Coordinates of C-alpha atoms in Angstrom, one line a residue:
Q1 CA 0.1 -0.2 0.1
I2 CA 1.5 3.4 -0.9
M3 CA 0.4 6.9 -0.4
R4 CA 1.7 10.5 -0.3
E5 CA 2.3 12.2 2.7
S6 CA 4.1 15.9 3.0
S7 CA 5.2 14.8 -0.6
Q8 CA 7.4 11.8 0.5
I9 CA 6.6 8.2 -0.4
I10 CA 5.2 6.1 2.7
L11 CA 5.3 2.5 2.1
E12 CA 4.2 -0.5 4.2
V13 CA 6.6 -3.6 4.6
D14 CA 5.0 -7.0 4.5
W15 CA 6.4 -10.2 6.6
F16 CA 8.2 -11.8 4.1
S17 CA 10.3 -8.7 2.7
L18 CA 10.7 -8.0 6.2
M19 CA 12.1 -11.4 7.1
G20 CA 14.6 -10.9 3.7
V21 CA 15.8 -7.7 4.8
I22 CA 17.0 -9.0 7.8
T23 CA 18.3 -12.0 7.1
L24 CA 20.8 -10.3 4.3
L25 CA 21.5 -7.9 7.3
C26 CA 22.4 -10.7 9.5
F27 CA 24.3 -13.0 7.1
A28 CA 25.5 -11.1 4.3
P29 CA 28.8 -10.1 6.0
F30 CA 29.3 -13.6 7.5
I31 CA 29.2 -14.9 4.2
V32 CA 31.9 -12.7 2.6
F33 CA 34.2 -13.7 5.6
Y34 CA 33.1 -17.3 5.4
F35 CA 34.6 -17.7 1.9
V36 CA 37.5 -15.2 2.5
M37 CA 38.6 -17.4 5.8
A38 CA 38.1 -20.9 3.8
C39 CA 40.9 -19.1 1.4
D40 CA 43.2 -18.0 4.2
Q41 CA 42.8 -21.4 6.5
Y42 CA 41.5 -24.1 4.4
Q43 CA 42.7 -24.0 0.7
C44 CA 39.5 -22.3 -0.2
S45 CA 37.7 -25.5 0.9
I46 CA 34.1 -24.4 1.7
S47 CA 33.1 -27.3 3.2
Q48 CA 36.4 -28.0 5.9
P49 CA 35.4 -25.6 8.3
M50 CA 31.6 -26.8 8.6
L51 CA 33.0 -30.2 9.0
E52 CA 35.8 -29.4 11.6
L53 CA 33.5 -27.5 13.6
Y54 CA 30.6 -30.2 13.5
S55 CA 33.5 -33.0 14.1
G56 CA 34.8 -31.0 17.6
E57 CA 38.1 -30.4 15.8
T58 CA 38.2 -26.4 15.7
T59 CA 35.6 -24.0 17.3
L60 CA 34.4 -20.4 15.8
L61 CA 36.9 -18.8 18.2
S62 CA 39.8 -20.6 17.0
I63 CA 38.8 -19.7 13.7
W64 CA 38.4 -16.3 14.6
A65 CA 41.6 -16.1 16.5
R66 CA 43.7 -17.5 13.2
S67 CA 41.4 -15.0 11.0
P68 CA 44.3 -11.3 10.5
S69 CA 42.7 -8.2 12.3
F70 CA 42.4 -5.0 11.5
T71 CA 45.8 -2.5 10.9
W72 CA 46.6 0.5 11.1
S73 CA 48.8 -0.6 7.5
A74 CA 45.7 -1.1 5.9
A75 CA 43.5 1.4 7.1
K76 CA 46.4 3.6 5.7
I77 CA 46.3 2.0 2.2
Y78 CA 42.3 2.2 2.3
A79 CA 42.0 5.6 3.3
I80 CA 44.5 6.4 0.7
W81 CA 42.8 4.4 -1.5
V82 CA 39.2 5.9 -1.6
A83 CA 40.2 9.4 -1.1
F84 CA 42.0 9.2 -4.6
Q85 CA 39.1 8.0 -6.2
V86 CA 37.3 11.1 -4.0
F87 CA 40.2 12.9 -5.9
L88 CA 39.7 11.8 -9.2
Y89 CA 35.5 11.8 -9.3
M90 CA 35.4 15.0 -8.0
C91 CA 38.4 17.6 -9.0
V92 CA 39.1 15.7 -12.8
P93 CA 36.7 16.9 -14.9
D94 CA 36.4 14.7 -18.0
V95 CA 38.5 15.1 -21.0
T96 CA 38.6 11.9 -22.8
H97 CA 35.4 12.1 -24.3
K98 CA 37.2 15.0 -26.1
F99 CA 39.3 12.5 -27.9
I100 CA 38.2 8.8 -27.8
P101 CA 35.4 8.5 -30.8
G102 CA 32.7 7.2 -29.8
Y103 CA 32.7 7.3 -26.0
V104 CA 30.2 9.9 -23.8
G105 CA 31.5 11.4 -21.0
G106 CA 31.5 14.7 -19.5
V107 CA 28.2 16.0 -17.7
Q108 CA 25.2 14.0 -18.8
D109 CA 21.7 14.4 -17.3
G110 CA 20.3 11.2 -15.5
A111 CA 16.6 9.6 -15.4
R112 CA 13.7 11.5 -14.3
T113 CA 13.1 10.9 -10.2
P114 CA 9.9 10.0 -9.0
A115 CA 9.3 13.7 -8.0
G116 CA 10.5 14.9 -11.7
L117 CA 13.9 16.0 -11.0
I118 CA 16.5 15.6 -13.5
N119 CA 20.0 15.1 -11.7
K120 CA 23.4 15.9 -13.6
Y121 CA 26.5 13.9 -13.5
E122 CA 29.9 14.4 -14.3
I123 CA 30.7 11.0 -16.2
N124 CA 34.6 10.5 -15.6
G125 CA 34.4 6.7 -14.9
L126 CA 36.5 5.7 -17.7
Q127 CA 38.9 8.5 -16.8
S128 CA 39.2 7.8 -13.8
W129 CA 40.1 3.8 -14.4
L130 CA 42.8 4.6 -17.0
I131 CA 44.6 6.9 -14.4
T132 CA 44.5 4.8 -11.5
H133 CA 45.8 1.9 -13.7
A134 CA 48.2 3.8 -15.8
L135 CA 49.7 4.7 -11.9
W136 CA 50.0 1.2 -10.9
V137 CA 51.9 -0.3 -14.0
A138 CA 54.0 2.9 -13.6
N139 CA 54.5 1.9 -9.9
A140 CA 55.0 -2.1 -11.1
H141 CA 57.7 -1.0 -13.6
Y142 CA 59.4 2.2 -12.8
F143 CA 58.4 3.7 -9.6
H144 CA 58.4 1.1 -6.9
W145 CA 56.4 3.1 -4.5
F146 CA 54.9 -0.4 -2.8
S147 CA 54.4 -4.0 -4.3
P148 CA 52.2 -5.2 -6.6
T149 CA 51.1 -7.9 -4.4
I150 CA 50.4 -5.2 -2.1
I151 CA 46.3 -5.9 -1.9
F152 CA 46.5 -9.8 -1.5
D153 CA 49.0 -9.2 1.3
N154 CA 46.6 -6.8 3.1
W155 CA 43.7 -8.6 2.0
I156 CA 42.0 -9.8 5.1
P157 CA 42.6 -6.3 7.4
L158 CA 41.1 -4.2 3.9
M159 CA 38.6 -6.3 4.8
W160 CA 37.7 -4.7 7.7
C161 CA 38.4 -1.4 6.3
T162 CA 35.6 -1.6 3.6
N163 CA 33.1 -2.7 6.5
I164 CA 33.8 0.2 8.0
L165 CA 33.3 2.8 5.2
G166 CA 30.2 0.3 4.0
Y167 CA 28.8 0.8 7.6
A168 CA 29.3 4.5 8.0
V169 CA 28.4 5.5 4.4
S170 CA 25.1 3.4 4.9
T171 CA 24.3 5.0 8.4
F172 CA 25.4 7.9 7.2
A173 CA 23.0 8.1 4.4
F174 CA 20.8 6.6 7.0
I175 CA 20.4 10.0 8.9
K176 CA 21.1 12.3 6.5
A177 CA 17.6 10.9 5.2
Y178 CA 15.6 12.2 8.3
L179 CA 17.9 15.2 9.2
F180 CA 18.7 17.2 5.8
P181 CA 17.8 15.1 2.7
T182 CA 18.6 16.4 -0.7
N183 CA 15.5 15.8 -2.1
S184 CA 12.7 15.2 0.6
E185 CA 10.0 14.4 -2.2
D186 CA 12.4 11.7 -3.9
C187 CA 12.7 10.0 -0.1
K188 CA 10.9 6.8 0.9
F189 CA 9.8 5.8 4.2
T190 CA 8.4 3.0 5.7
G191 CA 7.3 1.9 9.1
N192 CA 10.4 -0.4 9.8
V193 CA 13.6 0.7 10.6
F194 CA 15.4 -2.3 9.3
Y195 CA 13.9 -2.1 5.8
N196 CA 14.3 1.8 5.8
Y197 CA 18.6 1.0 6.9
M198 CA 18.8 -1.5 4.4
M199 CA 16.8 -0.7 0.9
G200 CA 17.5 3.3 1.8
I201 CA 15.3 5.8 2.2
E202 CA 16.8 8.5 -0.3
F203 CA 16.7 8.4 -3.7
N204 CA 19.7 10.6 -4.5
P205 CA 21.5 11.5 -1.5
R206 CA 24.5 14.3 -2.4
I207 CA 26.8 16.2 -0.8
G208 CA 26.8 19.6 -2.4
K209 CA 26.2 19.8 -6.3
W210 CA 28.2 17.1 -7.8
F211 CA 28.9 14.3 -4.8
D212 CA 26.4 11.7 -5.7
F213 CA 26.2 9.0 -3.6
K214 CA 24.4 6.3 -5.6
L215 CA 26.9 7.0 -8.9
F216 CA 30.4 7.2 -6.7
F217 CA 29.7 3.6 -4.7
N218 CA 28.3 1.9 -7.5
G219 CA 31.4 2.6 -10.0
R220 CA 34.0 3.9 -7.7
P221 CA 35.9 2.8 -5.2
G222 CA 34.4 -1.2 -5.9
I223 CA 34.9 -1.3 -9.7
V224 CA 37.6 0.7 -10.4
A225 CA 39.5 -1.8 -8.0
W226 CA 38.3 -4.9 -9.5
T227 CA 41.0 -5.0 -11.8
L228 CA 43.5 -4.1 -9.5
I229 CA 42.6 -6.6 -7.2
N230 CA 43.1 -9.2 -10.3
L231 CA 46.1 -7.8 -11.3
S232 CA 47.8 -8.2 -7.6
Y233 CA 46.4 -11.9 -7.5
M234 CA 48.3 -12.3 -10.8
A235 CA 51.5 -10.6 -9.0
K236 CA 51.4 -12.9 -6.2
Q237 CA 50.8 -15.9 -7.9
Q238 CA 53.7 -14.7 -10.7
E239 CA 55.6 -14.3 -6.8
L240 CA 54.7 -17.5 -5.5
Y241 CA 55.3 -20.0 -8.5
G242 CA 57.3 -18.2 -10.7
H243 CA 54.9 -18.0 -13.7
V244 CA 51.6 -17.2 -14.2
T245 CA 48.8 -19.3 -15.3
N246 CA 46.6 -19.5 -18.3
S247 CA 43.5 -19.5 -16.3
M248 CA 44.7 -16.4 -14.3
I249 CA 45.1 -14.5 -17.5
L250 CA 41.5 -15.6 -18.5
V251 CA 40.0 -14.3 -15.5
N252 CA 41.9 -10.9 -15.8
I253 CA 41.2 -10.7 -19.1
L254 CA 37.3 -11.4 -19.3
Q255 CA 36.7 -9.6 -16.1
A256 CA 38.7 -6.7 -17.5
M257 CA 36.4 -6.2 -20.4
Y258 CA 33.5 -6.4 -18.1
V259 CA 34.8 -3.6 -16.1
L260 CA 35.7 -1.4 -19.0
D261 CA 32.3 -2.2 -20.5
F262 CA 30.8 -0.8 -17.5
F263 CA 32.8 2.2 -17.5
W264 CA 32.8 2.6 -21.5
N265 CA 28.5 2.8 -21.1
E266 CA 28.6 4.6 -17.8
A267 CA 26.5 7.2 -19.2
W268 CA 23.9 4.5 -20.0
Y269 CA 24.0 3.2 -16.7
L270 CA 22.4 6.4 -15.1
K271 CA 19.2 4.8 -17.3
T272 CA 19.8 1.4 -15.7
I273 CA 17.5 -0.1 -12.3
D274 CA 20.2 0.9 -10.0
I275 CA 20.4 4.5 -10.4
C276 CA 16.8 4.9 -11.8
H277 CA 14.8 2.7 -9.0
D278 CA 16.7 1.2 -6.2
H279 CA 17.3 4.0 -2.9
F280 CA 20.7 4.2 -1.6
G281 CA 21.1 2.4 1.6
W282 CA 23.2 -0.4 3.4
Y283 CA 22.3 -2.7 0.4
L284 CA 24.0 -0.3 -1.9
G285 CA 26.5 1.4 0.2
W286 CA 28.1 -1.8 2.1
G287 CA 27.3 -4.1 -1.4
D288 CA 29.6 -2.0 -3.3
C289 CA 32.3 -1.2 -0.8
V290 CA 32.3 -5.3 0.9
W291 CA 30.3 -7.6 -0.9
L292 CA 31.5 -6.7 -4.5
P293 CA 35.0 -6.5 -4.7
Y294 CA 35.6 -9.7 -1.9
L295 CA 32.8 -11.6 -3.8
Y296 CA 33.1 -10.9 -7.3
T297 CA 36.8 -11.1 -7.2
L298 CA 36.9 -15.1 -5.6
Q299 CA 38.0 -16.5 -8.9
G300 CA 41.1 -14.7 -9.1
L301 CA 41.8 -15.4 -5.0
Y302 CA 40.8 -18.9 -5.8
L303 CA 43.8 -19.4 -8.4
V304 CA 46.4 -17.7 -6.0
Y305 CA 46.0 -21.1 -3.9
H306 CA 45.2 -23.4 -6.8
P307 CA 46.8 -22.3 -9.8
V308 CA 45.6 -24.2 -12.5
Q309 CA 47.0 -24.6 -16.1
L310 CA 44.4 -25.2 -18.4
S311 CA 43.9 -27.1 -21.5
T312 CA 44.3 -25.3 -24.5
A313 CA 40.7 -27.1 -25.7
H314 CA 39.5 -25.8 -22.3
A315 CA 41.2 -22.5 -22.3
L316 CA 39.9 -21.6 -25.5
A317 CA 36.1 -23.0 -24.8
V318 CA 36.1 -20.8 -22.0
L319 CA 37.5 -17.5 -23.9
L320 CA 34.9 -18.3 -26.5
L321 CA 32.1 -18.9 -24.1
G322 CA 33.1 -15.3 -22.4
L323 CA 33.2 -13.8 -25.6
I324 CA 29.9 -15.0 -26.9
G325 CA 28.0 -13.8 -23.6
Y326 CA 29.8 -10.1 -24.0
Y327 CA 28.5 -10.2 -27.6
I328 CA 25.0 -11.1 -26.7
F329 CA 24.9 -8.7 -23.2
R330 CA 26.3 -5.7 -24.9
S331 CA 24.6 -6.2 -28.5
T332 CA 21.3 -6.8 -26.6
N333 CA 21.9 -3.4 -24.3
H334 CA 23.0 -1.4 -27.7
Q335 CA 19.7 -2.7 -29.7
K336 CA 17.7 -1.1 -27.3
D337 CA 19.5 1.8 -27.0
L338 CA 19.7 2.8 -30.7
F339 CA 15.8 1.9 -30.4
R340 CA 15.3 4.3 -27.6
R341 CA 17.3 6.8 -29.2
T342 CA 15.8 7.0 -32.3
E343 CA 12.5 6.4 -31.4
G344 CA 12.4 3.1 -33.9
S345 CA 13.7 4.9 -36.7
C346 CA 16.5 2.5 -37.0
S347 CA 17.6 -1.3 -38.1
I348 CA 17.8 -4.1 -36.3
W349 CA 19.0 -7.0 -37.7
G350 CA 19.1 -5.4 -41.5
R351 CA 15.0 -4.5 -40.8
K352 CA 12.4 -1.9 -39.5
P353 CA 12.0 -2.9 -35.6
T354 CA 8.7 -4.1 -34.3
Y355 CA 7.4 -3.1 -31.2
I356 CA 4.5 -3.4 -28.8
E357 CA 2.7 0.7 -28.4
C358 CA 1.4 1.1 -24.6
S359 CA 0.2 3.8 -22.7
Y360 CA 0.6 4.5 -19.1
S361 CA -0.3 7.1 -16.5
S362 CA 1.9 9.2 -14.3
A363 CA 1.3 9.8 -10.7
D364 CA -0.3 13.1 -11.7
G365 CA -2.5 11.4 -14.0
E366 CA -1.2 12.4 -17.3
I367 CA -1.1 9.7 -20.1
H368 CA 2.3 8.5 -21.6
R369 CA 3.0 6.3 -24.5
S370 CA 6.1 3.9 -24.7
K371 CA 7.4 1.8 -27.0
L372 CA 8.5 -2.2 -26.4
L373 CA 10.7 -3.6 -28.8
T374 CA 9.9 -7.3 -30.0
S375 CA 12.9 -7.3 -32.8
G376 CA 16.4 -8.7 -32.3
F377 CA 17.5 -10.1 -29.5
W378 CA 14.9 -8.5 -27.6
G379 CA 12.4 -10.9 -29.8
V380 CA 14.5 -13.7 -28.7
A381 CA 13.8 -13.4 -24.8
R382 CA 12.8 -10.5 -22.7
H383 CA 15.9 -10.5 -20.7
L384 CA 18.9 -11.8 -23.3
N385 CA 20.9 -9.4 -21.9
Y386 CA 20.9 -11.0 -18.6
T387 CA 21.2 -14.3 -20.2
G388 CA 24.6 -13.2 -21.9
D389 CA 25.8 -11.6 -18.7
L390 CA 24.7 -15.4 -17.1
M391 CA 27.2 -16.9 -19.8
G392 CA 30.2 -14.5 -18.8
S393 CA 29.6 -15.2 -15.4
L394 CA 29.9 -18.8 -16.3
S395 CA 33.4 -18.2 -17.9
Y396 CA 35.0 -16.8 -14.8
C397 CA 34.3 -19.7 -12.9
A398 CA 34.8 -22.3 -15.8
A399 CA 38.1 -20.4 -16.0
C400 CA 39.0 -21.8 -12.7
G401 CA 38.9 -25.7 -13.1
F402 CA 36.4 -28.2 -11.5
G403 CA 38.1 -28.7 -8.5
H404 CA 36.8 -26.4 -6.1
L405 CA 33.2 -25.5 -5.2
L406 CA 34.0 -22.0 -4.4
P407 CA 34.7 -20.4 -7.7
Y408 CA 31.4 -21.5 -8.9
F409 CA 29.2 -19.1 -5.6
Y410 CA 29.7 -16.2 -8.2
I411 CA 27.4 -17.8 -10.9
V412 CA 24.8 -19.0 -8.5
Y413 CA 24.5 -15.6 -7.2
M414 CA 24.0 -14.0 -9.9
T415 CA 21.9 -16.2 -11.3
I416 CA 19.9 -15.7 -8.2
L417 CA 20.3 -12.1 -8.5
L418 CA 19.3 -11.9 -12.3
V419 CA 16.5 -14.0 -12.3
H420 CA 15.0 -11.9 -9.5
R421 CA 16.0 -9.0 -11.0
C422 CA 13.6 -10.4 -13.9
V423 CA 10.9 -10.9 -11.7
R424 CA 11.0 -7.7 -10.1
D425 CA 11.4 -5.6 -13.4
E426 CA 8.1 -7.6 -14.8
H427 CA 5.8 -7.3 -11.9
R428 CA 7.1 -3.2 -12.6
C429 CA 6.3 -2.9 -15.6
S430 CA 3.0 -5.6 -15.3
S431 CA 1.6 -2.8 -12.7
K432 CA 2.6 0.1 -15.0
Y433 CA 1.6 -1.1 -18.8
G434 CA -1.3 -3.4 -17.6
K435 CA -3.1 -5.3 -20.7
D436 CA -0.5 -3.5 -23.2
W437 CA 2.5 -5.7 -20.9
K438 CA 0.1 -9.2 -21.9
R439 CA 0.5 -7.9 -25.2
Y440 CA 4.0 -8.1 -25.1
T441 CA 5.0 -11.3 -22.6
N442 CA 2.4 -12.7 -25.5
A443 CA 4.6 -11.4 -28.3
V444 CA 7.8 -12.4 -26.5
P445 CA 6.9 -15.7 -24.0
Y446 CA 10.1 -15.9 -22.7
R447 CA 12.2 -14.5 -20.0
L448 CA 16.3 -15.5 -20.1
I449 CA 16.3 -19.0 -22.3
P450 CA 14.3 -19.5 -25.2
A451 CA 12.1 -22.4 -25.5
V452 CA 13.1 -23.2 -21.7
F453 CA 12.2 -19.9 -19.2

């Protein structure tokens, strides 16, 4: 039940959603610790700690005692890292869009918020990534300010630092929403403090005109760090074994391709569900600081402890799976973007696109019209971009061989995440378009896999 009070959205939370929120708040930090601890103490076995606890060979206290603790050196490293990313985000306006053909950077408009506000963003993520990695390479080959293995060597102490920032920024955003919201009309309050804290109250919390919490923490420091973390894993493998395996190279290449795609399309990202629909709370704040850099990089961490040299056929199959998945992911998103930009006056797969014309009413009662694409990949399945994303995710895992379950957590997580996002997207579209959405699902009956689901 949703109602308007004092220009703010008041939402009642059902018990099922509330239990899901509390479960995530309680167990998500434990999951991150468990996987990292399993690699540190049990050679990446996810069953051995549970078996030893069950048999009495170890205790929770002994596991905790063996885990590296918070260190001030790690805090210094992380503080410098975050401060540097804030500097690049706030103080170095984008110039790369002036030199790189086809890249959209600089000041861009975001999507219209529920209250009707259109925020402006400084799109400079690609530039930040390039500067950061140029400095990393220069340090590794020329300056030698720090070891390229610095991230791996401080991995667990850094985890405590990321948790401190994640909880600090989430708590600050929570308090800010009550005391000094950026735009009170875009706040969403519920009757439950746990839901408010996790899912967020403010839609676009900002400090000043340009520091946007959602864009900064979604893209930096976590995603910029993703490729650096993998490079540190690669350097550690070289240090320990005297060589780098082809599986480590594959993981670095395939995940770097995804990261670069994110920053190349950062302006397009402003129109995605994270920016357009999600409010900023613990889910995004802590998730981007801790969950993303620690669990999205499990494949590289695993390969430090278990170096895997793939056969040529296996390596080529993994590379092909990753490339095909990326092609489907990027091409599907490109077709939708092209269709929207040209309002249907374009060619998709050599033909004029087909679509379902829909109408919907906004909160003020005004009638709007929209078009749902049924050509190209969007005629094959309603979320084939997610299918391509899952194929890429599977390729990261398959690069690690089949010796352990731990590297495959990522594909399990991404499947749950994207299937849930499918259902959430379609529930919102069904409510928005009504009978027109039914016409669309009749025209494109499958969500992710043609003839299956």
